[in-house]
Amino acid sequence: MPTTHFYETSFQIGDKIVLIFAEYTFSAGSPAHYGSLSYEGHPAEPAEIEFVKVELNTTDIDHKTAKAENYFPAPDWLYTILHSDDAIYQDICSQDHTYYPEYEYDDD
């Protein structure tokens, strides 16, 4: 099972701030290999981001103090915008996606 990561952003419509919380999986892709005498090479594979869950919050104004009960599922069109926006893609890809198992905890 791939590791889940989290991304938070916000946007403003008039005086209203809308918080976005996204849960996603990330695969780093691979660089191109131009080949050698014994290997024909392969093209670069871009990083892939798959959004598992996207939620909105129109009640709170700060991610740090936002309450979980104020979030609600985002519409499908927001998944499309997040997935196709190059600035968001670059921002997510530039984050640290290293897996740190010592920070995992068990739900007992």
mmCIF file of C-alpha atoms in Angstrom:
data_model
loop_
_atom_site.group_PDB
_atom_site.id
_atom_site.type_symbol
_atom_site.label_atom_id
_atom_site.label_comp_id
_atom_site.label_asym_id
_atom_site.label_seq_id
_atom_site.Cartn_x
_atom_site.Cartn_y
_atom_site.Cartn_z
ATOM 1 C CA MET A 1 0.000 0.000 0.000
ATOM 2 C CA PRO A 2 1.478 3.372 -0.977
ATOM 3 C CA THR A 3 2.264 5.954 1.654
ATOM 4 C CA THR A 4 -0.298 8.717 2.048
ATOM 5 C CA HIS A 5 0.810 12.342 2.187
ATOM 6 C CA PHE A 6 -1.079 15.534 2.965
ATOM 7 C CA TYR A 7 -1.289 18.918 1.260
ATOM 8 C CA GLU A 8 -2.969 22.068 2.544
ATOM 9 C CA THR A 9 -3.694 25.238 0.640
ATOM 10 C CA SER A 10 -6.330 27.943 0.560
ATOM 11 C CA PHE A 11 -7.930 30.404 -1.801
ATOM 12 C CA GLN A 12 -10.023 33.487 -1.373
ATOM 13 C CA ILE A 13 -13.356 34.355 -2.970
ATOM 14 C CA GLY A 14 -14.270 37.936 -2.106
ATOM 15 C CA ASP A 15 -13.949 38.181 1.675
ATOM 16 C CA LYS A 16 -14.237 34.403 2.195
ATOM 17 C CA ILE A 17 -11.192 32.153 2.715
ATOM 18 C CA VAL A 18 -11.649 28.535 1.677
ATOM 19 C CA LEU A 19 -9.247 25.958 3.149
ATOM 20 C CA ILE A 20 -8.375 22.867 1.112
ATOM 21 C CA PHE A 21 -7.032 19.699 2.713
ATOM 22 C CA ALA A 22 -5.874 16.968 0.334
ATOM 23 C CA GLU A 23 -4.713 13.438 1.025
ATOM 24 C CA TYR A 24 -2.663 11.958 -1.833
ATOM 25 C CA THR A 25 -0.228 9.270 -2.885
ATOM 26 C CA PHE A 26 3.001 10.121 -4.672
ATOM 27 C CA SER A 27 5.310 8.162 -6.949
ATOM 28 C CA ALA A 28 8.535 9.941 -7.835
ATOM 29 C CA GLY A 29 8.899 8.817 -11.442
ATOM 30 C CA SER A 30 12.324 8.267 -12.973
ATOM 31 C CA PRO A 31 14.822 10.203 -15.068
ATOM 32 C CA ALA A 32 15.469 9.393 -18.721
ATOM 33 C CA HIS A 33 18.204 6.944 -19.621
ATOM 34 C CA TYR A 34 19.680 7.654 -23.018
ATOM 35 C CA GLY A 35 20.997 4.175 -23.471
ATOM 36 C CA SER A 36 24.316 2.507 -24.039
ATOM 37 C CA LEU A 37 25.731 -0.123 -26.353
ATOM 38 C CA SER A 38 23.818 -2.862 -24.547
ATOM 39 C CA TYR A 39 20.665 -0.963 -23.516
ATOM 40 C CA GLU A 40 18.395 1.129 -25.726
ATOM 41 C CA GLY A 41 17.342 3.460 -22.915
ATOM 42 C CA HIS A 42 13.953 4.757 -21.865
ATOM 43 C CA PRO A 43 12.174 8.133 -21.628
ATOM 44 C CA ALA A 44 11.699 10.000 -18.358
ATOM 45 C CA GLU A 45 8.679 9.114 -16.257
ATOM 46 C CA PRO A 46 7.107 12.125 -14.525
ATOM 47 C CA ALA A 47 6.101 12.060 -10.890
ATOM 48 C CA GLU A 48 2.530 10.899 -10.352
ATOM 49 C CA ILE A 49 0.134 12.343 -7.816
ATOM 50 C CA GLU A 50 -3.168 10.672 -7.059
ATOM 51 C CA PHE A 51 -5.586 12.468 -4.788
ATOM 52 C CA VAL A 52 -7.256 10.038 -2.392
ATOM 53 C CA LYS A 53 -9.414 12.578 -0.583
ATOM 54 C CA VAL A 54 -9.945 16.322 -0.920
ATOM 55 C CA GLU A 55 -11.946 18.298 1.614
ATOM 56 C CA LEU A 56 -13.010 21.942 1.906
ATOM 57 C CA ASN A 57 -13.541 24.145 4.914
ATOM 58 C CA THR A 58 -15.404 27.432 4.561
ATOM 59 C CA THR A 59 -15.825 28.049 8.303
ATOM 60 C CA ASP A 60 -12.253 28.343 9.616
ATOM 61 C CA ILE A 61 -9.557 30.689 8.298
ATOM 62 C CA ASP A 62 -6.341 28.957 9.440
ATOM 63 C CA HIS A 63 -5.212 25.362 8.869
ATOM 64 C CA LYS A 64 -3.536 25.199 12.275
ATOM 65 C CA THR A 65 -6.710 26.000 14.205
ATOM 66 C CA ALA A 66 -9.260 24.442 11.827
ATOM 67 C CA LYS A 67 -11.610 21.861 13.290
ATOM 68 C CA ALA A 68 -12.000 18.493 11.577
ATOM 69 C CA GLU A 69 -15.808 18.663 11.766
ATOM 70 C CA ASN A 70 -15.826 21.818 9.612
ATOM 71 C CA TYR A 71 -14.384 20.011 6.578
ATOM 72 C CA PHE A 72 -16.654 18.503 3.922
ATOM 73 C CA PRO A 73 -15.927 16.476 0.742
ATOM 74 C CA ALA A 74 -14.842 18.544 -2.250
ATOM 75 C CA PRO A 75 -16.718 18.305 -5.559
ATOM 76 C CA ASP A 76 -15.149 16.348 -8.425
ATOM 77 C CA TRP A 77 -14.242 19.485 -10.356
ATOM 78 C CA LEU A 78 -11.841 20.498 -7.571
ATOM 79 C CA TYR A 79 -9.962 17.188 -7.944
ATOM 80 C CA THR A 80 -9.531 18.046 -11.631
ATOM 81 C CA ILE A 81 -8.264 21.547 -10.880
ATOM 82 C CA LEU A 82 -5.785 20.308 -8.263
ATOM 83 C CA HIS A 83 -4.545 17.552 -10.546
ATOM 84 C CA SER A 84 -4.060 19.784 -13.595
ATOM 85 C CA ASP A 85 -2.711 22.955 -11.953
ATOM 86 C CA ASP A 86 1.033 23.079 -12.653
ATOM 87 C CA ALA A 87 1.846 25.344 -9.669
ATOM 88 C CA ILE A 88 0.173 22.906 -7.254
ATOM 89 C CA TYR A 89 1.865 19.941 -8.980
ATOM 90 C CA GLN A 90 5.292 21.593 -8.617
ATOM 91 C CA ASP A 91 4.584 22.551 -5.002
ATOM 92 C CA ILE A 92 3.586 18.991 -4.087
ATOM 93 C CA CYS A 93 6.511 17.424 -5.960
ATOM 94 C CA SER A 94 8.984 19.710 -4.168
ATOM 95 C CA GLN A 95 7.866 18.510 -0.721
ATOM 96 C CA ASP A 96 9.770 15.884 1.251
ATOM 97 C CA HIS A 97 8.170 12.514 0.451
ATOM 98 C CA THR A 98 10.676 10.439 2.398
ATOM 99 C CA TYR A 99 9.046 7.692 4.439
ATOM 100 C CA TYR A 100 9.897 7.935 8.152
ATOM 101 C CA PRO A 101 8.594 4.750 9.826
ATOM 102 C CA GLU A 102 9.657 5.960 13.282
ATOM 103 C CA TYR A 103 6.838 8.519 13.100
ATOM 104 C CA GLU A 104 4.164 5.885 12.488
ATOM 105 C CA TYR A 105 1.901 4.932 15.355
ATOM 106 C CA ASP A 106 -0.409 2.011 16.023
ATOM 107 C CA ASP A 107 -4.106 2.482 16.619
ATOM 108 C CA ASP A 108 -4.570 0.198 19.614
#
